[in-house]
Structure formats: C-alpha cells, structure tokens
Amino acid sequence: MELITRTPTSTVVVGAGLAGLTAARRLVDAGSEVTVLEARDRLGGRAHSVTDSFAEGQHGDLGAELVLRHYDSLIRTCGELGVELSDPVFFERPDTKPDETSLEGFLDEGRIIVDGELLTGEAFREVDTEIRKALRNAPLARHEIFEQWTRRARLSPRARGALSGVLRMAVQYDPFQTDGQHLVEGRLGAVRRIVGGSRRLVEALARGIDIRLDTPVLAVRQSGGRVTVETESGETISADRVIVAVPPFVVPTLGFDPPLPATRIGALTSLQRASGGKVIAQYAEGDAVRAALTRGVFSDGPINIAWVGNPYVTQGPAVVSGFLCGADRQFLESDDAAVAGLDAVVETAVGSPVTRIAATRKDWTPDRFALAMGTTLPAAQRGSLAAQFAFPDRRVHFAGDYTVGRLSGTMEAAVRSGERAADEVLRRPGRMQLAEIDSTLVRG
Amino acid sequence: MSTIVIGAGLAGLAAARRLQASGEEVTVLEAQPHVGGRTRTVRGRFLHDQPADLGASFIDLGQDLILQVCAELGVRLTPRTELFPRDPDGRATAASPLRNPVVLGGRLLDPAERDRIADEVRTALDASPPLPTETLPAWAARARLSPVARRAFLAQTGANPVEEPWATQMAHVEPLHIGTACWMLADGSDSLALALARGLDVRLEQPVRLVRRDGHRMTVETDSDSFTVDEVIVATPVKPTLRIGFDPVLPEWKVGALTATPMSQGGKVVAQYARGREIKERLGLAAMSDGPIGFLWARPVGPEDTVVVLGLVPDRADGVLHDEDRALKALDDMVRTVTGVEPQRLAGIVQDWPGEQYAGGVVSSLDGDFPRLVSLLGAAVGPVHFAGEHTAELWATSMDGALRSGFRVADEVLQRRRTREGRLSRTRRLSRTR
C-alpha cells in the first residue's frame, strides 16, 4: 500500500537552466503538472552553447562545460537521456602522485605562462621547487585566503604569477577573494565534455515539457495554500508549489510576498560574485592548437586558463575557450581586448602564429538574468550557507548550483539541486479541502 | 609600548593620533604615496585651486564625531545643503530622492511625471511597509510599483551606496537617514586626513605584505622594511586586508566575516565646467539616472563662474568606468540633459575605486548581516586590531564611521597596555616578596 497517494498537482518552475529543467523533468515523470517560466528567449541559463560563427558546425560553450568524474547525478542523467559524453582529458600532470593535490598536479612544465612566457626548463624547475617547498613548510589552511597564503609562505613574484592562473581557473575569483579549498581538497581527475556542447543535455531535459520563454517573473506571492507567480508582463499563474531555480544573485531581484526571511537575504547579498566570463575563438591550425592546449594552459594575464573546448573533434580547426574573471573581466567589455588576450595565450602555447577564424565572448556580469558566472561558497561557511539556500520557504522551494555546498558553480550541483527540489515537492502531500475532510474522514 | 598602524586613511590616522596623544610610540604605514585613503582629493588639475574629491564627499547631520574633530582641528565645511526635497508631509523617505530631476533611458522626466512617480512610491511605502532587509527590487515588486516607478525607484541605488539594485537592502533608503542636512569639506575631503596626519610618523609607499607573530611581539613586513612592535592596527579596507599575509593564519570567523563583506563597485567622475552659476542653479540639489552616471551634484560655484560637478558611476560592466573619455562624456551628457546648458568642460578626472588594489571598491556593503558582521570585522585577534569604516558600530561606511573605528581601536590598544602593566607590576611585587 502506498502511504501517500496524491502529490501536489501543479508546480511552476522559475528558470529553465539545468536546475529548473532537471526539477521539471522529474516532476513531469512523476505525473505532476509543471509549467516552466524562462526569462530569456532560450533554454539553458548558464549552460549555453553557440555555433553561430564557427566553421564546420563546431560549437563553443559560453558557460558551464566540464564534467568531472564524481559528477554522478549529471553522468547518470546523461546516460538516461542518451546524451553522449566525450573521452576524458586530464588537466593534472599524468605522473601526479596519489597523495598530491590538484595544485601540485597543475605544476607542469610548458603549461604555465608568466609574463608572456611559458615556464620551461630551469625556470619551471625553480618555480616548481619553490611552490612545493612552500606547501610543505607553510601548508595552506582550508579557510585561508589564497593571496594571504602566498604572502605568508613568502612566494616570489614569479611563483605568485604561476599560481594566479591556477587558482583563478579553479574558482574564477581573484586570489584575494577566495580560499584555496578546491586546490588542496582532492583532485580534478578525468575531465569530460558533453559531445556537441552542454546544450545537448539542456535540449534532452526539456523535451516534452511546457516551457514558456521570454517570460521574466516579477513576484512570487503565497496565500491561502496557493502560490501565485506574477510575470513582468502582468500575467499571473497559480500553483500548489513553486520552485525558484534562478542564479543566486537573481533571487534578490524577485519580489516575494511575504518577504524572504532576513537571514536568507543577508546570506545571498553577502556572497561574492564570480564576475566575468569567457572568450572563445576557433583557430585554423587545429592539430597544433590541440597538441598545445587540450590539457589547458594557465596564464597570469587576463586569460587565466585557455583550453580546447571540443577535444573530441580530432580534425579540422580547434575551438579554444579562455576565462576572464575578477579585475580582468574589464577586458570583456571591449570587442578586441579579450580576443587579443586569448590569441596571445594560444600563440605562446603553440609557439608560432595562429589564424583565428571566428570568435565570440560572453560577460555574465551585466547579464540581468545571471549577474555573474556564479559563486564559490567559502570553505568555512559552505555547509551552512548551502543548507540555508536549499531550505524551502513554505510553498516555495529553491534549486540552483549555489544550494549545494562544495559543488556550487558546477552543472552537477545544478542537477542535484533540481532533483532535490522536485523530491521536496513530491513528498509534500496535496492540500485537502475542508469539505473533503468532512465527507471522507469525519465520522458522521 | 609601540604600535604599527596599517593604512593612513581616516580610521588609521584617528587611531594613531589618539595613541600618540596618550604617549604611545606609533608609526603609520601607508601603501599609497599620499594619506587619506578613500577621501582622496586631487589638487592642481582644476582652475582656481578648486579641489576634486575622488572619494568620500558628504558629512551628515548626526555625524557628531567628525563634526567635533573638524571643529577641533579647524577644518572648514561648505555651506549646508540638502540632497533632495522632502515629501509634502515634511518627511524624508525613499520616495524623496525621486523629487529631484530624474533621467531614465537618457530622457529627463518632466516635473509633473516625476512628482506623480514620487507620490506613487510614497503611497506604496505607506501601504506596504518594507522590511529593512528586503532588497529594493523585491520590495518594488511586492508593493506593485508601476513599471516606470519601479525603474525610477531602482535608479537610486546608483546614488547610495553606488551599488546594484539586487545587492541593496531597503534599510539603506527607508527611512532616509542621509542627505537631509549635509556638508562637504570646504578644502577637499582629504583636508581632514591632512590635518590628522600632522605631527604623526607616517611612512608613505610602504605596502604591508605580512603581519607575523615574533615571539611575544609582532613583526610587520613591507616590501623594503620590517618593524617589530607590541600591537598592530589593521586600518585597511576589506579587500586590501585580504591581500595581507597573516602568520599565524587569521581565524575562520575573521576570514569568514571579511569574505562575507563585499564592497560596492563603482567610481566617481569629477569635472569643472564654465557657466557655473547657471549649471548650479538649474541642477538644483542633485539629479539621478539609470544611465552611467547614477547621481550628480555640484560644489558651490567657484571663482570666475566655474563649478565643479561630481558624478557617481556604478560599475554596470559597460566599460564606462574604465574609459576616461566615455565617463567624462557621460557626465557632460547628464549635465546637458538635466540643466539644458551646453556643457563647456574645463578639466575632468575619473576614479575607478574597485580597480585600485589598495581600495578594492567604494565602501563596504554590510547589508548581509548587520550588526553581527560589523562586530566580527572589528574584533581583535590577540594583538592585531581592526579598524575602518566597515567596523564602525555607528555610521559604518562613512567618514564618521571610519573616525569612530579609529578611536575605538586606539582605546583597545590602551586597554591592553593597562592590562599588561597590571600584570607586570604584579609580577614585580611578587618577585620582591620572594
């Protein structure tokens, strides 16, 4: 016998990113009635692949891209939906020892650019030795700000430069904005991509779901056991439950009646934004670019890391993604500066001039439906922050990568949060009306 | 007993001055080639010795500490002004700033439309009282403001605290606690810092890299020197503090408080124009917009009919703040739109505060968790004390708050000295007995 037979009949999901779509998919599969409201004219949120200007049908991922080995929910979902994952690439050195951290694994000859030059030979060995010694003599504390550690460990300017790209790659913050949790806790390991771009997963999740594009939400109001979502165009949609699956910085732009609790708003507005985005270009010298950049090249310049975004394409031109964040995100404000920065990194890595066929860029900071690439929760508070963000407010549930502690900022976190929010909705019993209680439960 | 103060902004200078007055040995280390921190003033760029305030501008009624310090040091203020008209019932509310000239999408609202919007916002404030922690857009949606009123209402975040709407809570604007009676420093906002620094041992261009415990004492290292002292006062803004190494590592609660305190991202554009009287008169108290210049006001008219106009530039990631020509042109456009006077710019300066590594932003955004955050930010870690506008129990984020924090932290150091002297004399007494 099933203990609870009825589930809430209708849910509105706000946001058609990975979190919202995962939640909607799960609810629809469980027989719930779901409407997804998406502010943009497209699906996917910060999982956004474009092909427009690229030759040979190649694509670039302007947002989320990497699939790591422990992304269990994402990998399972891809399997269920028939979304193909690529063969793995290893960013860390192949001979990284089991007890070495990511940070040590990234210390690789010929893959770090400092002052416009690749660190090789003696120059690399000096930096490598210095950093390893510093890690041994002054271990990086889990909650310590990375830049504070580089000062405490008395790293030379060159070693600081070498690590600046590595740290910014891991979190997309300037070194003074974040601790080094992701560099010292475990390893990156095998890195896969979704073949054809992250949009393949987005499209598969969205199949058959009632999604309304170009429908920004203005307010979410709860009263009388119902939730009403009001759109910017003045339309209202009522449901039993609402799942708010928008990025963390967008939550405070929505109206809530009753207002969200002070603690939640306080926690949201105290988050640091991972500001910036990507510049992506396609280069004609595909083989040379793949050879030099498939495993990623770090730099202390505006581009903190550049990598081949479609390594599973083995012929023809290659697409390279470069990240810009923190103070350097201003290079994304001009048409040429970001692309020039990427060209410089690619040429330095390849060792000869390259021919750019096409380029595109995306700054997520001024994007009103994102306001940032995302956030990395600080090591010291990540558990308590994520718990607070994930907690439902009466009939309003919250999904999004930022509601999953350590994984905040990843596609895996988005998928997990969507599954969790859908399960929250599904396990709440449907509302019983007074008349129904009287007629079915009360002994007359 | 000796103390190093890191940072020669108002907080650090106030702390150093009080300590020195109590007979302590104090040295102030400043990373920049000038004192004043974010009260920086540029002189010599504008005609007739008119100062260009690139940072803090206003002192408000109720900021009694800074008023008293100015009186004591003989620092003069400009004539009293207000920043906006009050509501018809005499109250200053979040609707009041909308009674100034408002530019939306490059267009100046006509006065009747503007007043209708302000009245709509005021009615909504009364009908749906905001929570202090509610963000501006959240309240505007809950209170069902019309689209145009919502847009105008959100524009005011560009004025105070030069922040984006999503990050600004209603406590900043309702009730309005600033701008009802305020003053500028007549000789530029760094005139107070200059007066405070007189007679102090301030070493310029000494960015501190590491603060470390050295037995029972503390050593402070810069690029070129090292100082061993009993106590250290860190009087740097939030972000620059995160660039200083600490050995031992700062405790989790302190790092957590620092990383949970963003700084507002924006800057200032200041220019001197001809036809000063006309501009000043037509501009009125101030103007605001949802464009690149969030807020605009003018200093008193200077010699030969010139006027210095100041604009706040929230960082809207549109490149304006990083392009001097565009920023100055945006200021010209705003002056033209608001006053109808064809601007004749004599000189201009743009200041990008987030772009400076020893500032990191305009001011702290303490919305997150006030006052718990402030108390954690200001709490000492052993002999390391923390001052700055972000640690002030009252008037945080302002010049007055910076001074308050400086005096508080000086008292902390003096208190530790008395404790220590007590301990020493007790030890001496015990030794004698033995």
Short mmCIF file of N, CA and C in Angstrom, two decimals, chain A residues 141-145 147-148 151-152 154 174 176-177 218-219 221 230 232 249 252-262 265-273 329-330 333 363 365-366 371 378 380-381, chain B residues 131 133-135 137-138 141-142 144 150 164 166-167 169 209-210 212 221 239 241-252 255-257 259-262 315-320 322 352 367-369:
data_model
loop_
_atom_site.label_atom_id
_atom_site.label_comp_id
_atom_site.label_asym_id
_atom_site.label_seq_id
_atom_site.Cartn_x
_atom_site.Cartn_y
_atom_site.Cartn_z
N ALA A 141 46.04 26.64 4.80
CA ALA A 141 44.90 26.23 5.64
C ALA A 141 43.63 26.23 4.79
N ARG A 142 42.70 25.36 5.15
CA ARG A 142 41.50 25.15 4.34
C ARG A 142 40.73 26.45 4.12
N HIS A 143 40.68 27.31 5.14
CA HIS A 143 39.87 28.52 5.04
C HIS A 143 40.72 29.74 4.68
N GLU A 144 42.02 29.54 4.46
CA GLU A 144 42.91 30.70 4.28
C GLU A 144 42.72 31.31 2.89
N ILE A 145 42.71 32.64 2.86
CA ILE A 145 42.63 33.35 1.58
C ILE A 145 43.91 33.07 0.80
N GLU A 147 45.66 34.54 -1.53
CA GLU A 147 46.70 35.57 -1.60
C GLU A 147 47.39 35.75 -0.25
N GLN A 148 46.63 35.61 0.85
CA GLN A 148 47.25 35.72 2.17
C GLN A 148 48.26 34.59 2.37
N ARG A 151 51.53 35.27 0.63
CA ARG A 151 52.35 36.22 1.41
C ARG A 151 52.97 35.52 2.61
N ARG A 152 52.15 34.71 3.31
CA ARG A 152 52.66 34.02 4.49
C ARG A 152 53.77 33.06 4.10
N ARG A 154 55.71 33.45 1.69
CA ARG A 154 56.77 34.25 1.06
C ARG A 154 57.12 33.78 -0.34
N ASP A 174 39.58 36.50 -8.13
CA ASP A 174 40.95 36.94 -7.92
C ASP A 174 41.48 36.24 -6.67
N PHE A 176 42.72 37.17 -3.99
CA PHE A 176 42.42 37.73 -2.66
C PHE A 176 40.95 37.55 -2.30
N GLN A 177 40.17 37.02 -3.24
CA GLN A 177 38.73 36.90 -2.97
C GLN A 177 38.33 35.54 -2.43
N LEU A 218 8.23 38.57 -12.00
CA LEU A 218 8.38 39.77 -11.18
C LEU A 218 8.24 39.42 -9.70
N ALA A 219 7.23 38.62 -9.36
CA ALA A 219 6.98 38.37 -7.93
C ALA A 219 6.36 36.99 -7.71
N ARG A 221 3.95 35.21 -4.84
CA ARG A 221 3.11 35.53 -3.67
C ARG A 221 2.46 34.27 -3.13
N GLU A 230 3.75 36.07 -10.55
CA GLU A 230 3.35 37.21 -11.38
C GLU A 230 4.50 37.52 -12.33
N GLU A 232 6.53 39.73 -15.43
CA GLU A 232 6.76 41.16 -15.68
C GLU A 232 5.68 41.76 -16.56
N PHE A 249 22.28 35.47 -7.47
CA PHE A 249 22.22 36.94 -7.44
C PHE A 249 20.92 37.45 -8.05
N PRO A 252 17.51 37.92 -5.21
CA PRO A 252 17.13 39.19 -4.57
C PRO A 252 16.46 40.19 -5.51
N THR A 253 16.42 39.91 -6.81
CA THR A 253 15.74 40.84 -7.72
C THR A 253 14.27 40.48 -7.87
N LEU A 254 13.85 39.35 -7.32
CA LEU A 254 12.45 38.94 -7.42
C LEU A 254 11.68 39.42 -6.19
N GLY A 255 10.42 39.73 -6.38
CA GLY A 255 9.59 40.11 -5.25
C GLY A 255 9.03 38.87 -4.58
N PHE A 256 8.98 38.86 -3.26
CA PHE A 256 8.37 37.76 -2.53
C PHE A 256 7.37 38.35 -1.53
N ASP A 257 6.18 37.77 -1.51
CA ASP A 257 5.16 38.21 -0.56
C ASP A 257 4.56 36.96 0.07
N PRO A 258 4.80 36.71 1.37
CA PRO A 258 5.57 37.53 2.30
C PRO A 258 7.06 37.59 1.92
N PRO A 259 7.76 38.62 2.41
CA PRO A 259 9.18 38.78 2.06
C PRO A 259 9.99 37.59 2.54
N LEU A 260 11.10 37.33 1.86
CA LEU A 260 12.00 36.26 2.30
C LEU A 260 12.59 36.64 3.65
N PRO A 261 12.91 35.62 4.47
CA PRO A 261 13.49 35.92 5.79
C PRO A 261 14.81 36.69 5.67
N ALA A 262 15.06 37.51 6.67
CA ALA A 262 16.25 38.36 6.67
C ALA A 262 17.52 37.55 6.53
N ILE A 265 18.19 36.61 2.82
CA ILE A 265 18.63 37.76 2.02
C ILE A 265 20.04 38.17 2.45
N GLY A 266 20.28 38.16 3.76
CA GLY A 266 21.61 38.51 4.26
C GLY A 266 22.66 37.61 3.66
N ALA A 267 22.38 36.31 3.66
CA ALA A 267 23.36 35.36 3.14
C ALA A 267 23.56 35.56 1.63
N LEU A 268 22.46 35.82 0.92
CA LEU A 268 22.57 36.00 -0.54
C LEU A 268 23.37 37.24 -0.90
N THR A 269 23.07 38.34 -0.21
CA THR A 269 23.74 39.59 -0.59
C THR A 269 25.17 39.66 -0.07
N SER A 270 25.55 38.72 0.79
CA SER A 270 26.95 38.75 1.24
C SER A 270 27.82 37.80 0.40
N LEU A 271 27.23 37.14 -0.59
CA LEU A 271 28.03 36.26 -1.44
C LEU A 271 28.93 37.09 -2.35
N GLN A 272 30.09 36.56 -2.64
CA GLN A 272 30.95 37.23 -3.61
C GLN A 272 30.62 36.72 -4.99
N ARG A 273 30.54 37.65 -5.92
CA ARG A 273 30.25 37.26 -7.29
C ARG A 273 31.51 36.78 -7.99
N ARG A 329 38.09 41.13 -15.74
CA ARG A 329 36.88 40.98 -16.54
C ARG A 329 36.62 42.23 -17.38
N GLN A 330 37.27 43.34 -17.03
CA GLN A 330 37.07 44.55 -17.83
C GLN A 330 37.54 44.35 -19.28
N GLU A 333 34.85 43.86 -21.72
CA GLU A 333 33.98 44.98 -22.06
C GLU A 333 34.25 45.52 -23.46
N ASP A 363 30.22 38.06 -21.25
CA ASP A 363 30.44 38.56 -19.90
C ASP A 363 29.13 38.31 -19.15
N THR A 365 28.47 39.09 -16.10
CA THR A 365 28.21 40.06 -15.04
C THR A 365 27.06 41.02 -15.37
N PRO A 366 27.06 41.68 -16.54
CA PRO A 366 25.95 42.60 -16.81
C PRO A 366 24.69 41.89 -17.30
N LEU A 371 23.89 37.90 -13.70
CA LEU A 371 24.59 38.86 -12.84
C LEU A 371 25.98 38.39 -12.40
N PRO A 378 32.56 30.06 0.39
CA PRO A 378 33.83 29.95 1.13
C PRO A 378 33.87 28.66 1.96
N ALA A 380 34.89 27.92 4.84
CA ALA A 380 34.50 27.98 6.25
C ALA A 380 32.98 27.93 6.43
N GLN A 381 32.22 28.42 5.46
CA GLN A 381 30.76 28.50 5.66
C GLN A 381 29.96 27.72 4.65
N LEU B 131 10.46 45.62 4.75
CA LEU B 131 11.35 45.11 5.79
C LEU B 131 12.71 45.75 5.56
N THR B 133 15.52 44.43 5.60
CA THR B 133 16.41 43.54 4.84
C THR B 133 15.92 43.24 3.44
N GLU B 134 14.72 43.66 3.12
CA GLU B 134 14.20 43.39 1.78
C GLU B 134 15.03 44.16 0.75
N THR B 135 15.32 43.54 -0.38
CA THR B 135 16.07 44.30 -1.39
C THR B 135 15.13 45.27 -2.10
N PRO B 137 14.54 45.81 -5.40
CA PRO B 137 13.64 45.22 -6.40
C PRO B 137 12.57 44.31 -5.79
N ALA B 138 12.92 43.61 -4.70
CA ALA B 138 11.94 42.71 -4.08
C ALA B 138 10.78 43.52 -3.51
N ALA B 141 8.56 45.04 -6.27
CA ALA B 141 7.65 44.06 -6.88
C ALA B 141 6.51 43.73 -5.92
N ARG B 142 6.86 43.52 -4.65
CA ARG B 142 5.83 43.16 -3.68
C ARG B 142 4.80 44.29 -3.55
N ARG B 144 3.95 46.32 -5.74
CA ARG B 144 3.28 46.52 -7.03
C ARG B 144 3.49 47.92 -7.60
N ARG B 150 8.99 51.69 -10.77
CA ARG B 150 9.97 50.70 -10.37
C ARG B 150 11.36 51.05 -10.92
N GLU B 164 24.51 47.87 -7.08
CA GLU B 164 23.46 47.38 -7.95
C GLU B 164 22.21 47.08 -7.13
N TRP B 166 20.11 44.61 -6.87
CA TRP B 166 19.90 43.31 -6.22
C TRP B 166 20.62 43.22 -4.89
N ALA B 167 21.69 44.00 -4.73
CA ALA B 167 22.51 43.88 -3.53
C ALA B 167 22.17 44.93 -2.49
N GLN B 169 19.67 46.74 0.20
CA GLN B 169 18.50 46.49 1.04
C GLN B 169 17.80 47.79 1.40
N ARG B 209 53.01 43.58 3.52
CA ARG B 209 52.82 42.27 2.89
C ARG B 209 52.52 41.18 3.91
N LEU B 210 53.09 41.34 5.11
CA LEU B 210 52.96 40.24 6.08
C LEU B 210 52.95 40.79 7.50
N ARG B 212 53.30 39.16 11.21
CA ARG B 212 53.55 37.85 11.83
C ARG B 212 53.94 37.98 13.29
N GLU B 221 55.94 43.41 7.98
CA GLU B 221 56.90 43.49 6.87
C GLU B 221 56.29 44.21 5.67
N LYS B 239 38.92 44.58 1.16
CA LYS B 239 39.65 43.83 0.13
C LYS B 239 41.16 43.89 0.32
N THR B 241 42.73 44.19 3.01
CA THR B 241 43.07 43.37 4.17
C THR B 241 43.29 41.92 3.74
N LEU B 242 42.50 41.49 2.75
CA LEU B 242 42.61 40.11 2.27
C LEU B 242 43.88 39.88 1.45
N ARG B 243 44.62 40.94 1.19
CA ARG B 243 45.87 40.80 0.43
C ARG B 243 47.09 40.80 1.35
N ILE B 244 46.87 41.00 2.64
CA ILE B 244 47.98 40.99 3.58
C ILE B 244 48.11 39.58 4.17
N GLY B 245 49.32 39.06 4.21
CA GLY B 245 49.53 37.75 4.82
C GLY B 245 49.53 37.86 6.34
N PHE B 246 48.97 36.85 7.01
CA PHE B 246 49.00 36.82 8.48
C PHE B 246 49.59 35.48 8.91
N ASP B 247 50.52 35.55 9.82
CA ASP B 247 51.14 34.34 10.35
C ASP B 247 51.19 34.46 11.87
N PRO B 248 50.42 33.71 12.63
CA PRO B 248 49.54 32.62 12.18
C PRO B 248 48.36 33.10 11.35
N VAL B 249 47.76 32.15 10.65
CA VAL B 249 46.62 32.42 9.79
C VAL B 249 45.50 33.04 10.61
N LEU B 250 44.77 33.99 10.03
CA LEU B 250 43.62 34.57 10.72
C LEU B 250 42.59 33.47 11.00
N PRO B 251 41.88 33.57 12.12
CA PRO B 251 40.89 32.53 12.43
C PRO B 251 39.75 32.50 11.41
N GLU B 252 39.08 31.36 11.36
CA GLU B 252 37.99 31.17 10.39
C GLU B 252 36.93 32.25 10.48
N VAL B 255 38.17 35.46 8.70
CA VAL B 255 38.19 35.32 7.24
C VAL B 255 36.76 35.27 6.72
N GLY B 256 35.91 34.53 7.44
CA GLY B 256 34.51 34.41 7.01
C GLY B 256 33.83 35.76 6.97
N ALA B 257 34.06 36.59 7.98
CA ALA B 257 33.43 37.92 8.01
C ALA B 257 33.96 38.79 6.87
N THR B 259 35.23 37.79 3.94
CA THR B 259 34.76 37.36 2.62
C THR B 259 33.25 37.54 2.47
N ALA B 260 32.54 37.69 3.59
CA ALA B 260 31.09 37.92 3.50
C ALA B 260 30.76 39.41 3.41
N THR B 261 31.78 40.24 3.27
CA THR B 261 31.57 41.68 3.17
C THR B 261 32.03 42.18 1.80
N PRO B 262 31.14 42.16 0.83
CA PRO B 262 31.53 42.70 -0.48
C PRO B 262 31.73 44.21 -0.38
N ASP B 315 29.42 50.56 -11.32
CA ASP B 315 30.05 49.73 -12.35
C ASP B 315 28.99 48.85 -12.98
N ARG B 316 28.48 49.27 -14.14
CA ARG B 316 27.44 48.49 -14.81
C ARG B 316 28.07 47.56 -15.85
N ALA B 317 29.38 47.32 -15.75
CA ALA B 317 30.10 46.42 -16.66
C ALA B 317 29.91 46.81 -18.12
N ASP B 318 29.75 48.11 -18.35
CA ASP B 318 29.56 48.58 -19.72
C ASP B 318 30.81 49.30 -20.24
N GLY B 319 31.87 49.28 -19.45
CA GLY B 319 33.13 49.86 -19.90
C GLY B 319 33.31 51.33 -19.56
N VAL B 320 32.26 51.99 -19.09
CA VAL B 320 32.35 53.44 -18.85
C VAL B 320 33.41 53.77 -17.79
N HIS B 322 36.02 52.31 -17.02
CA HIS B 322 37.40 52.02 -17.41
C HIS B 322 37.84 52.84 -18.63
N ASP B 352 38.37 55.06 -10.58
CA ASP B 352 37.82 53.70 -10.56
C ASP B 352 38.28 53.04 -9.25
N ASP B 367 25.22 44.99 4.24
CA ASP B 367 23.82 44.58 4.28
C ASP B 367 23.66 43.17 4.81
N GLY B 368 24.62 42.34 4.45
CA GLY B 368 24.49 40.92 4.70
C GLY B 368 23.99 40.59 6.08
N ASP B 369 24.68 41.02 7.08
CA ASP B 369 24.41 40.51 8.41
C ASP B 369 24.81 41.55 9.44
#
